[in-house]
Amino acid sequence: KSELEIIEDYFKEKQELLKASPYYGMFEGKNIIMVQAESLNEFPIGLKVNGKEITPHLNELISISHYYPNIYLQIGRGNTSDAEFVANNSLYPIADMGVYKTYPKNNFISLPQVLKREGYTANAAHGNSPEFWNRRMAYPSQGFDNFYSTEHIKIKENEVIGMGVSDKSMFNQMIDIYKEEEKPFYSFIVSLTNHRPFDLPDKYQSLNLPAEYTETLTGNYLQATHYFDRAIGYFIEKLKEEKIWDDTIFVVYGDHYGPIPKDKDEIHQLLDVSFDQKEQFNVPLIIHHPGQTTAVKNEMTGSQMDIFPTLASLIGIEQPLAHLGSSLDIKKEGFAGFAYETTPYSFYSEQYDYAASHNGVFQDGICTDNKTGEKVSVNACKKTYEQLVKEIQLSEFLLENNLIGELFK
Ligand code: GP9
């Protein structure tokens, strides 16, 4: 067999597993709205300060959705844009300047492209210049037919906060676009207002925080996260009003951390949250199934790479896919592997966490039983490590040689 045929077999095996999902094919033909939430960490979800929820609307959404609290980021040099790439392609973002800048014109088997072959339209939205992260050039190869950025004729800069059009305004403008959009559609929205340094103008700060939070990064982050939460609540209400909600799979996940390690002590002091590396890399994932009225909490360890296959199984996609992640709805040994953050080939998994050594020697890394916190023999981490090395190298090989489009021809 040729090298490409061997790779195809690897992907075919992964795709075959999707059929074991209890939801396989259940939402064929439903719209998908996916919101990639700027700087949304997992720790504000469900958190209360002075008896007040930071994310009341997301908490409410969780009460009628599938909620995956143990999901980890997988960004590389392309930061936000790499989170987009990973969620829509289920490959590691191995590229010197991020995938959108390094390989904007490669061929991909991305979520928008696959959905378009199923009869969907696909668009992306972001309230900022299309040049940022080279999205203007990268989005067509990803399969997005329309990019609703600040340069699009339909997008008005009627409310600008921080780096661009406010999240609330973007959500509102997208509602008008959906009314005219052919159905089913896939809409990918990259939010922006909750961006570092999180200094939201006073008039948008609606969280009543105790005095000790004044002018702290933590206080600012909670205010900005609360703003995003209100914008999402508004968006959902509008989707319901326009009768789009019941026909839509609605997804929200965090792109990457908000606070950074230097903020750790302050977060700990104010919120009693131990903002260690695992907490820093932890982002929420919420998937609302059309018609769902009760909460399903799935504590599987997973990553942004699992978003595409989880959605592909909900739609029941039969065409050949090339994803490295898995459906989170299938009981398995989940894991989140890192190609950039921490040290390449480090991972978190159901039972063991592996911190790779800087010298790249497997035996020199540290394997920890995360249930007991005890260091164990590295051999306990070997199987997942080997899979991770293989999949990172495979991503690099496919991207560098522009081979994804050659698969399954
Ligand atoms: C820029 C926005 C932020 O368009 O997506 O990107 P980041 O600075 O978070 O990588």
CSV table of C-alpha atoms and ligand atoms in Angstrom, one decimal:
chain,number,residue,atom,x,y,z
A,1,LYS,CA,0.0,0.0,0.0
A,2,SER,CA,1.1,3.5,-0.7
A,3,GLU,CA,1.8,5.9,2.2
A,4,LEU,CA,-1.4,7.8,1.4
A,5,GLU,CA,-3.4,4.6,1.4
A,6,ILE,CA,-2.1,3.7,4.9
A,7,ILE,CA,-3.1,7.2,6.1
A,8,GLU,CA,-6.5,6.8,4.5
A,9,ASP,CA,-7.0,3.5,6.4
A,10,TYR,CA,-6.0,5.3,9.7
A,11,PHE,CA,-8.7,8.0,9.1
A,12,LYS,CA,-11.3,5.4,7.9
A,13,GLU,CA,-10.9,3.5,11.2
A,14,LYS,CA,-11.4,6.7,13.2
A,15,GLN,CA,-14.5,7.6,11.2
A,16,GLU,CA,-16.0,4.2,11.5
A,17,LEU,CA,-16.0,4.7,15.3
A,18,LEU,CA,-18.3,7.7,15.0
A,19,LYS,CA,-21.2,5.3,14.2
A,20,ALA,CA,-21.2,4.1,17.8
A,21,SER,CA,-22.5,7.5,19.0
A,22,PRO,CA,-26.0,7.2,20.4
A,23,TYR,CA,-26.8,10.4,18.4
A,24,TYR,CA,-25.3,9.3,15.1
A,25,GLY,CA,-27.2,10.9,12.2
A,26,MET,CA,-30.0,12.1,14.6
A,27,PHE,CA,-29.6,15.8,13.5
A,28,GLU,CA,-29.1,15.4,9.8
A,29,GLY,CA,-30.0,18.6,7.9
A,30,LYS,CA,-30.1,20.8,11.0
A,31,ASN,CA,-28.3,24.2,11.0
A,32,ILE,CA,-25.1,24.5,13.0
A,33,ILE,CA,-24.2,27.7,14.7
A,34,MET,CA,-20.8,27.5,16.4
A,35,VAL,CA,-19.5,30.3,18.5
A,36,GLN,CA,-15.8,30.3,19.2
A,37,ALA,CA,-15.6,32.4,22.4
A,38,GLU,CA,-12.5,34.6,22.7
A,39,SER,CA,-10.5,34.0,25.9
A,40,LEU,CA,-13.2,31.9,27.6
A,41,ASN,CA,-11.7,29.6,30.2
A,42,GLU,CA,-13.7,26.9,32.0
A,43,PHE,CA,-13.3,28.3,35.5
A,44,PRO,CA,-15.9,31.2,35.3
A,45,ILE,CA,-18.6,28.7,34.3
A,46,GLY,CA,-20.9,28.1,37.3
A,47,LEU,CA,-18.7,30.5,39.4
A,48,LYS,CA,-20.4,32.9,41.7
A,49,VAL,CA,-18.9,36.0,43.3
A,50,ASN,CA,-20.9,37.6,46.1
A,51,GLY,CA,-23.8,35.2,45.3
A,52,LYS,CA,-23.9,36.4,41.6
A,53,GLU,CA,-23.3,34.1,38.7
A,54,ILE,CA,-20.6,35.3,36.2
A,55,THR,CA,-22.1,33.3,33.4
A,56,PRO,CA,-25.9,33.0,34.1
A,57,HIS,CA,-26.8,32.5,30.4
A,58,LEU,CA,-24.2,29.9,29.7
A,59,ASN,CA,-25.2,28.2,32.9
A,60,GLU,CA,-28.8,28.2,31.6
A,61,LEU,CA,-27.7,26.9,28.3
A,62,ILE,CA,-25.8,24.1,30.0
A,63,SER,CA,-28.9,23.1,31.8
A,64,ILE,CA,-30.5,22.1,28.4
A,65,SER,CA,-27.3,21.0,26.6
A,66,HIS,CA,-24.5,18.5,26.4
A,67,TYR,CA,-21.7,20.0,28.5
A,68,TYR,CA,-18.1,18.9,28.3
A,69,PRO,CA,-16.1,20.5,31.2
A,70,ASN,CA,-12.8,18.6,30.6
A,71,ILE,CA,-11.8,20.0,27.2
A,72,TYR,CA,-8.4,21.5,26.6
A,73,LEU,CA,-7.1,24.0,24.0
A,74,GLN,CA,-4.7,23.0,21.3
A,75,ILE,CA,-3.5,26.3,19.9
A,76,GLY,CA,-0.1,26.8,18.3
A,77,ARG,CA,1.6,30.0,16.9
A,78,GLY,CA,-1.7,31.1,15.3
A,79,ASN,CA,-3.4,31.5,18.7
A,80,THR,CA,-7.1,32.2,18.1
A,81,SER,CA,-6.8,31.3,14.4
A,82,ASP,CA,-5.3,27.9,15.3
A,83,ALA,CA,-8.2,27.2,17.7
A,84,GLU,CA,-10.5,27.8,14.7
A,85,PHE,CA,-8.4,25.5,12.5
A,86,VAL,CA,-8.3,22.7,15.1
A,87,ALA,CA,-12.1,22.9,15.8
A,88,ASN,CA,-12.9,22.9,12.0
A,89,ASN,CA,-10.3,20.4,10.8
A,90,SER,CA,-9.5,18.1,13.7
A,91,LEU,CA,-5.7,18.1,13.0
A,92,TYR,CA,-2.8,19.6,15.0
A,93,PRO,CA,-1.9,23.2,13.9
A,94,ILE,CA,1.7,22.4,13.0
A,95,ALA,CA,2.9,25.6,11.3
A,96,ASP,CA,5.6,28.1,12.1
A,97,MET,CA,3.2,31.1,11.9
A,98,GLY,CA,-0.1,29.4,12.5
A,99,VAL,CA,-1.9,27.4,9.8
A,100,TYR,CA,-3.8,30.4,8.4
A,101,LYS,CA,-0.6,32.3,7.7
A,102,THR,CA,1.6,29.4,6.8
A,103,TYR,CA,-0.8,27.3,4.7
A,104,PRO,CA,-3.7,29.6,3.7
A,105,LYS,CA,-4.1,28.0,0.2
A,106,ASN,CA,-3.7,24.3,1.1
A,107,ASN,CA,-6.5,21.9,0.4
A,108,PHE,CA,-8.5,20.8,3.5
A,109,ILE,CA,-11.3,18.4,4.4
A,110,SER,CA,-12.8,21.0,6.9
A,111,LEU,CA,-16.2,21.0,8.6
A,112,PRO,CA,-17.5,23.8,6.3
A,113,GLN,CA,-16.4,21.9,3.1
A,114,VAL,CA,-17.9,18.6,4.3
A,115,LEU,CA,-21.1,20.3,5.3
A,116,LYS,CA,-21.4,22.0,1.9
A,117,ARG,CA,-21.2,18.7,0.2
A,118,GLU,CA,-24.2,17.7,2.4
A,119,GLY,CA,-26.1,20.7,1.0
A,120,TYR,CA,-25.3,23.3,3.6
A,121,THR,CA,-24.2,26.9,3.0
A,122,ALA,CA,-21.2,27.9,5.2
A,123,ASN,CA,-20.2,31.3,6.5
A,124,ALA,CA,-17.8,32.8,9.1
A,125,ALA,CA,-18.2,36.0,11.1
A,126,HIS,CA,-15.7,38.1,13.1
A,127,GLY,CA,-16.1,41.8,14.0
A,128,ASN,CA,-12.6,42.8,12.9
A,129,SER,CA,-10.5,43.3,9.8
A,130,PRO,CA,-10.4,40.3,7.5
A,131,GLU,CA,-6.6,40.6,7.4
A,132,PHE,CA,-6.2,39.7,11.0
A,133,TRP,CA,-4.7,36.2,11.2
A,134,ASN,CA,-4.8,36.1,7.4
A,135,ARG,CA,-8.5,35.0,7.5
A,136,ARG,CA,-9.3,36.8,4.2
A,137,MET,CA,-6.9,34.5,2.4
A,138,ALA,CA,-7.4,31.4,4.6
A,139,TYR,CA,-11.2,31.2,4.8
A,140,PRO,CA,-12.0,30.3,1.2
A,141,SER,CA,-9.7,27.3,1.4
A,142,GLN,CA,-11.5,26.3,4.6
A,143,GLY,CA,-14.8,26.4,2.7
A,144,PHE,CA,-16.4,29.5,4.0
A,145,ASP,CA,-18.3,31.2,1.2
A,146,ASN,CA,-19.0,34.4,3.0
A,147,PHE,CA,-16.9,36.2,5.6
A,148,TYR,CA,-18.9,38.7,7.6
A,149,SER,CA,-16.0,40.9,8.8
A,150,THR,CA,-15.8,44.7,9.2
A,151,GLU,CA,-15.3,45.0,5.4
A,152,HIS,CA,-18.4,43.1,4.5
A,153,ILE,CA,-21.2,45.3,3.1
A,154,LYS,CA,-23.7,43.8,5.5
A,155,ILE,CA,-21.7,44.4,8.6
A,156,LYS,CA,-22.1,47.8,10.3
A,157,GLU,CA,-19.6,49.1,12.8
A,158,ASN,CA,-22.5,50.5,14.9
A,159,GLU,CA,-21.0,49.5,18.2
A,160,VAL,CA,-17.3,49.1,18.7
A,161,ILE,CA,-15.8,47.8,21.9
A,162,GLY,CA,-12.0,47.2,22.2
A,163,MET,CA,-10.7,45.5,19.1
A,164,GLY,CA,-13.8,45.5,17.0
A,165,VAL,CA,-17.6,45.3,16.6
A,166,SER,CA,-19.1,44.3,19.9
A,167,ASP,CA,-20.2,40.7,20.3
A,168,LYS,CA,-23.8,41.8,20.9
A,169,SER,CA,-23.9,43.8,17.7
A,170,MET,CA,-22.3,40.9,15.7
A,171,PHE,CA,-24.9,38.5,17.0
A,172,ASN,CA,-27.7,40.9,16.2
A,173,GLN,CA,-26.4,41.4,12.7
A,174,MET,CA,-26.0,37.7,12.1
A,175,ILE,CA,-29.7,37.2,13.0
A,176,ASP,CA,-30.6,39.4,10.0
A,177,ILE,CA,-28.3,37.5,7.8
A,178,TYR,CA,-29.8,34.1,8.9
A,179,LYS,CA,-33.2,35.3,7.9
A,180,GLU,CA,-32.1,35.4,4.3
A,181,GLU,CA,-29.7,32.5,4.5
A,182,GLU,CA,-30.5,29.3,2.6
A,183,LYS,CA,-31.1,26.4,5.0
A,184,PRO,CA,-29.5,24.4,6.3
A,185,PHE,CA,-26.5,26.6,7.1
A,186,TYR,CA,-23.3,26.4,9.1
A,187,SER,CA,-22.4,29.7,10.7
A,188,PHE,CA,-19.1,30.0,12.5
A,189,ILE,CA,-18.8,33.1,14.7
A,190,VAL,CA,-15.5,34.1,16.3
A,191,SER,CA,-16.3,36.4,19.2
A,192,LEU,CA,-13.9,39.3,20.2
A,193,THR,CA,-15.0,41.6,23.0
A,194,ASN,CA,-13.6,39.4,25.8
A,195,HIS,CA,-10.0,40.1,24.6
A,196,ARG,CA,-7.0,40.8,26.8
A,197,PRO,CA,-6.5,43.3,28.6
A,198,PHE,CA,-10.3,42.9,29.3
A,199,ASP,CA,-10.8,46.6,30.0
A,200,LEU,CA,-14.5,46.9,29.2
A,201,PRO,CA,-15.8,50.5,29.2
A,202,ASP,CA,-17.8,51.3,32.4
A,203,LYS,CA,-21.2,51.4,30.7
A,204,TYR,CA,-20.8,47.8,29.7
A,205,GLN,CA,-19.8,46.6,33.1
A,206,SER,CA,-22.9,45.1,34.7
A,207,LEU,CA,-21.3,42.8,37.3
A,208,ASN,CA,-21.4,44.1,40.9
A,209,LEU,CA,-18.0,43.0,42.2
A,210,PRO,CA,-16.6,43.6,45.7
A,211,ALA,CA,-14.2,46.6,46.1
A,212,GLU,CA,-11.1,44.3,46.2
A,213,TYR,CA,-11.7,43.4,42.5
A,214,THR,CA,-11.4,47.1,41.3
A,215,GLU,CA,-8.7,47.5,38.7
A,216,THR,CA,-7.5,43.9,38.9
A,217,LEU,CA,-7.0,41.7,35.9
A,218,THR,CA,-9.3,39.2,37.5
A,219,GLY,CA,-12.1,41.7,38.0
A,220,ASN,CA,-11.7,43.0,34.5
A,221,TYR,CA,-11.8,39.4,33.1
A,222,LEU,CA,-14.9,38.5,35.0
A,223,GLN,CA,-16.6,41.7,33.8
A,224,ALA,CA,-15.7,41.0,30.2
A,225,THR,CA,-16.7,37.3,30.5
A,226,HIS,CA,-20.0,38.5,32.0
A,227,TYR,CA,-20.5,40.8,29.0
A,228,PHE,CA,-20.0,37.9,26.6
A,229,ASP,CA,-22.4,35.8,28.6
A,230,ARG,CA,-25.1,38.5,28.3
A,231,ALA,CA,-24.5,38.8,24.5
A,232,ILE,CA,-24.9,35.0,24.2
A,233,GLY,CA,-28.1,35.1,26.2
A,234,TYR,CA,-29.4,37.8,23.9
A,235,PHE,CA,-28.4,35.8,20.8
A,236,ILE,CA,-30.2,32.7,22.0
A,237,GLU,CA,-33.4,34.7,22.7
A,238,LYS,CA,-33.2,36.2,19.2
A,239,LEU,CA,-32.7,32.8,17.6
A,240,LYS,CA,-35.8,31.6,19.5
A,241,GLU,CA,-37.8,34.6,18.4
A,242,GLU,CA,-36.9,34.0,14.8
A,243,LYS,CA,-37.7,30.3,15.1
A,244,ILE,CA,-34.2,29.3,14.1
A,245,TRP,CA,-33.3,27.8,17.5
A,246,ASP,CA,-35.3,24.5,17.2
A,247,ASP,CA,-33.6,23.6,13.9
A,248,THR,CA,-30.1,24.4,15.0
A,249,ILE,CA,-27.2,22.6,16.7
A,250,PHE,CA,-25.8,25.4,18.9
A,251,VAL,CA,-22.1,25.1,20.0
A,252,VAL,CA,-20.0,27.3,22.2
A,253,TYR,CA,-16.4,26.7,23.2
A,254,GLY,CA,-13.4,28.7,24.4
A,255,ASP,CA,-10.6,29.4,22.0
A,256,HIS,CA,-7.8,29.7,24.6
A,257,TYR,CA,-7.1,31.0,28.1
A,258,GLY,CA,-7.9,34.5,29.3
A,259,PRO,CA,-5.6,35.0,32.2
A,260,ILE,CA,-2.0,33.9,31.9
A,261,PRO,CA,0.4,32.4,34.5
A,262,LYS,CA,1.4,35.8,36.0
A,263,ASP,CA,-2.3,36.3,37.0
A,264,LYS,CA,-2.3,33.0,38.9
A,265,ASP,CA,-1.7,34.4,42.4
A,266,GLU,CA,-4.3,37.1,42.1
A,267,ILE,CA,-6.9,34.6,40.8
A,268,HIS,CA,-6.1,32.3,43.7
A,269,GLN,CA,-6.4,35.1,46.2
A,270,LEU,CA,-9.6,36.6,44.9
A,271,LEU,CA,-11.5,33.5,43.7
A,272,ASP,CA,-9.8,30.6,45.5
A,273,VAL,CA,-9.3,29.0,42.1
A,274,SER,CA,-5.9,27.3,41.7
A,275,PHE,CA,-5.1,28.5,38.2
A,276,ASP,CA,-2.4,25.9,37.4
A,277,GLN,CA,-1.5,24.9,33.9
A,278,LYS,CA,-4.3,22.4,33.6
A,279,GLU,CA,-6.9,25.0,34.7
A,280,GLN,CA,-5.3,27.5,32.3
A,281,PHE,CA,-5.7,25.2,29.3
A,282,ASN,CA,-9.2,24.1,30.2
A,283,VAL,CA,-11.9,25.6,28.0
A,284,PRO,CA,-15.6,24.9,28.1
A,285,LEU,CA,-17.5,23.1,25.3
A,286,ILE,CA,-21.3,23.2,25.2
A,287,ILE,CA,-23.3,21.5,22.4
A,288,HIS,CA,-27.1,22.0,22.4
A,289,HIS,CA,-29.0,19.4,20.4
A,290,PRO,CA,-32.1,20.6,18.7
A,291,GLY,CA,-35.1,20.0,21.0
A,292,GLN,CA,-32.9,19.1,24.0
A,293,THR,CA,-34.5,20.2,27.3
A,294,THR,CA,-32.3,18.5,29.9
A,295,ALA,CA,-28.6,18.6,30.9
A,296,VAL,CA,-26.1,15.9,29.9
A,297,LYS,CA,-22.8,16.4,31.5
A,298,ASN,CA,-20.0,14.4,29.9
A,299,GLU,CA,-16.7,14.5,31.8
A,300,MET,CA,-14.6,12.7,29.2
A,301,THR,CA,-11.2,14.3,28.8
A,302,GLY,CA,-11.1,15.8,25.3
A,303,SER,CA,-9.8,18.6,23.2
A,304,GLN,CA,-10.8,21.1,20.5
A,305,MET,CA,-9.9,18.4,18.0
A,306,ASP,CA,-13.0,16.4,19.1
A,307,ILE,CA,-15.4,19.1,18.1
A,308,PHE,CA,-15.5,18.3,14.3
A,309,PRO,CA,-16.0,14.5,14.8
A,310,THR,CA,-18.6,15.1,17.5
A,311,LEU,CA,-20.6,17.3,15.1
A,312,ALA,CA,-20.0,15.0,12.2
A,313,SER,CA,-21.5,12.1,14.1
A,314,LEU,CA,-24.6,14.2,15.1
A,315,ILE,CA,-25.2,14.9,11.4
A,316,GLY,CA,-24.2,11.4,10.4
A,317,ILE,CA,-21.7,12.3,7.7
A,318,GLU,CA,-20.8,9.3,5.5
A,319,GLN,CA,-18.4,11.0,3.1
A,320,PRO,CA,-14.7,10.3,3.9
A,321,LEU,CA,-13.3,12.4,6.6
A,322,ALA,CA,-9.7,13.0,7.9
A,323,HIS,CA,-10.1,13.7,11.6
A,324,LEU,CA,-7.7,12.9,14.4
A,325,GLY,CA,-10.2,13.6,17.2
A,326,SER,CA,-13.2,11.4,18.3
A,327,SER,CA,-16.8,11.9,19.1
A,328,LEU,CA,-17.0,12.9,22.7
A,329,ASP,CA,-20.4,11.0,23.0
A,330,ILE,CA,-18.7,7.6,22.7
A,331,LYS,CA,-17.3,6.2,25.9
A,332,LYS,CA,-13.6,5.8,25.4
A,333,GLU,CA,-10.2,6.7,26.8
A,334,GLY,CA,-10.2,10.4,25.9
A,335,PHE,CA,-7.2,12.6,25.9
A,336,ALA,CA,-5.9,16.1,25.0
A,337,GLY,CA,-2.5,16.2,23.3
A,338,PHE,CA,-0.4,19.2,22.9
A,339,ALA,CA,1.9,20.1,20.0
A,340,TYR,CA,2.9,23.6,21.2
A,341,GLU,CA,1.5,24.5,24.6
A,342,THR,CA,3.6,23.1,27.5
A,343,THR,CA,6.1,20.9,25.6
A,344,PRO,CA,5.3,19.0,22.4
A,345,TYR,CA,3.9,15.5,23.1
A,346,SER,CA,2.6,16.3,26.6
A,347,PHE,CA,-0.9,15.3,27.2
A,348,TYR,CA,-3.8,15.1,29.7
A,349,SER,CA,-5.9,11.9,29.7
A,350,GLU,CA,-8.6,10.1,31.7
A,351,GLN,CA,-6.2,8.6,34.1
A,352,TYR,CA,-2.7,9.8,33.3
A,353,ASP,CA,-1.1,13.2,32.6
A,354,TYR,CA,2.2,13.3,30.8
A,355,ALA,CA,4.7,16.2,31.0
A,356,ALA,CA,7.2,15.7,28.2
A,357,SER,CA,10.8,16.5,28.9
A,358,HIS,CA,12.5,19.4,27.1
A,359,ASN,CA,15.1,17.0,25.7
A,360,GLY,CA,12.4,15.1,23.9
A,361,VAL,CA,13.3,11.7,25.5
A,362,PHE,CA,10.2,9.9,26.4
A,363,GLN,CA,11.7,8.2,29.5
A,364,ASP,CA,12.7,11.6,30.9
A,365,GLY,CA,9.1,12.9,30.9
A,366,ILE,CA,6.9,12.8,34.0
A,367,CYS,CA,3.8,10.6,34.1
A,368,THR,CA,1.3,11.3,36.8
A,369,ASP,CA,-1.8,9.4,37.9
A,370,ASN,CA,-4.2,12.3,38.0
A,371,LYS,CA,-6.6,10.6,40.3
A,372,THR,CA,-4.0,10.3,43.1
A,373,GLY,CA,-1.6,13.0,42.0
A,374,GLU,CA,1.2,10.4,42.4
A,375,LYS,CA,4.1,10.2,39.9
A,376,VAL,CA,4.1,6.7,38.3
A,377,SER,CA,6.3,4.8,35.9
A,378,VAL,CA,6.4,6.6,32.5
A,379,ASN,CA,5.4,3.3,30.9
A,380,ALA,CA,1.8,4.0,32.0
A,381,CYS,CA,1.8,6.9,29.6
A,382,LYS,CA,3.5,5.1,26.7
A,383,LYS,CA,0.5,4.0,24.6
A,384,THR,CA,-1.1,7.5,24.5
A,385,TYR,CA,2.3,9.1,24.0
A,386,GLU,CA,3.0,7.0,20.9
A,387,GLN,CA,-0.4,7.8,19.5
A,388,LEU,CA,0.2,11.5,20.1
A,389,VAL,CA,3.6,11.5,18.4
A,390,LYS,CA,2.2,9.7,15.4
A,391,GLU,CA,-0.8,12.1,15.1
A,392,ILE,CA,1.3,15.2,15.5
A,393,GLN,CA,3.8,14.0,12.9
A,394,LEU,CA,1.0,13.0,10.6
A,395,SER,CA,-0.5,16.5,10.8
A,396,GLU,CA,2.8,18.0,10.0
A,397,PHE,CA,3.4,15.7,7.1
A,398,LEU,CA,-0.1,16.4,5.6
A,399,LEU,CA,0.1,20.2,6.1
A,400,GLU,CA,3.7,20.6,4.9
A,401,ASN,CA,3.1,18.6,1.7
A,402,ASN,CA,-0.4,19.8,1.1
A,403,LEU,CA,-1.7,16.3,1.0
A,404,ILE,CA,-5.1,16.5,2.7
A,405,GLY,CA,-6.8,17.2,-0.6
A,406,GLU,CA,-5.1,14.2,-2.1
A,407,LEU,CA,-6.8,11.8,0.3
A,408,PHE,CA,-9.7,9.6,-0.8
A,409,LYS,CA,-9.4,10.6,-4.5
B,1,GP9,C1,-8.2,38.8,16.2
B,1,GP9,C2,-8.8,38.0,17.2
B,1,GP9,C3,-7.9,37.8,18.4
B,1,GP9,O1,-8.9,38.9,15.0
B,1,GP9,O2,-9.3,36.8,16.7
B,1,GP9,O3,-6.9,36.9,18.2
B,1,GP9,P1,-5.9,36.6,19.4
B,1,GP9,O4,-5.1,37.9,19.7
B,1,GP9,O5,-6.7,36.2,20.6
B,1,GP9,O6,-5.0,35.5,18.9
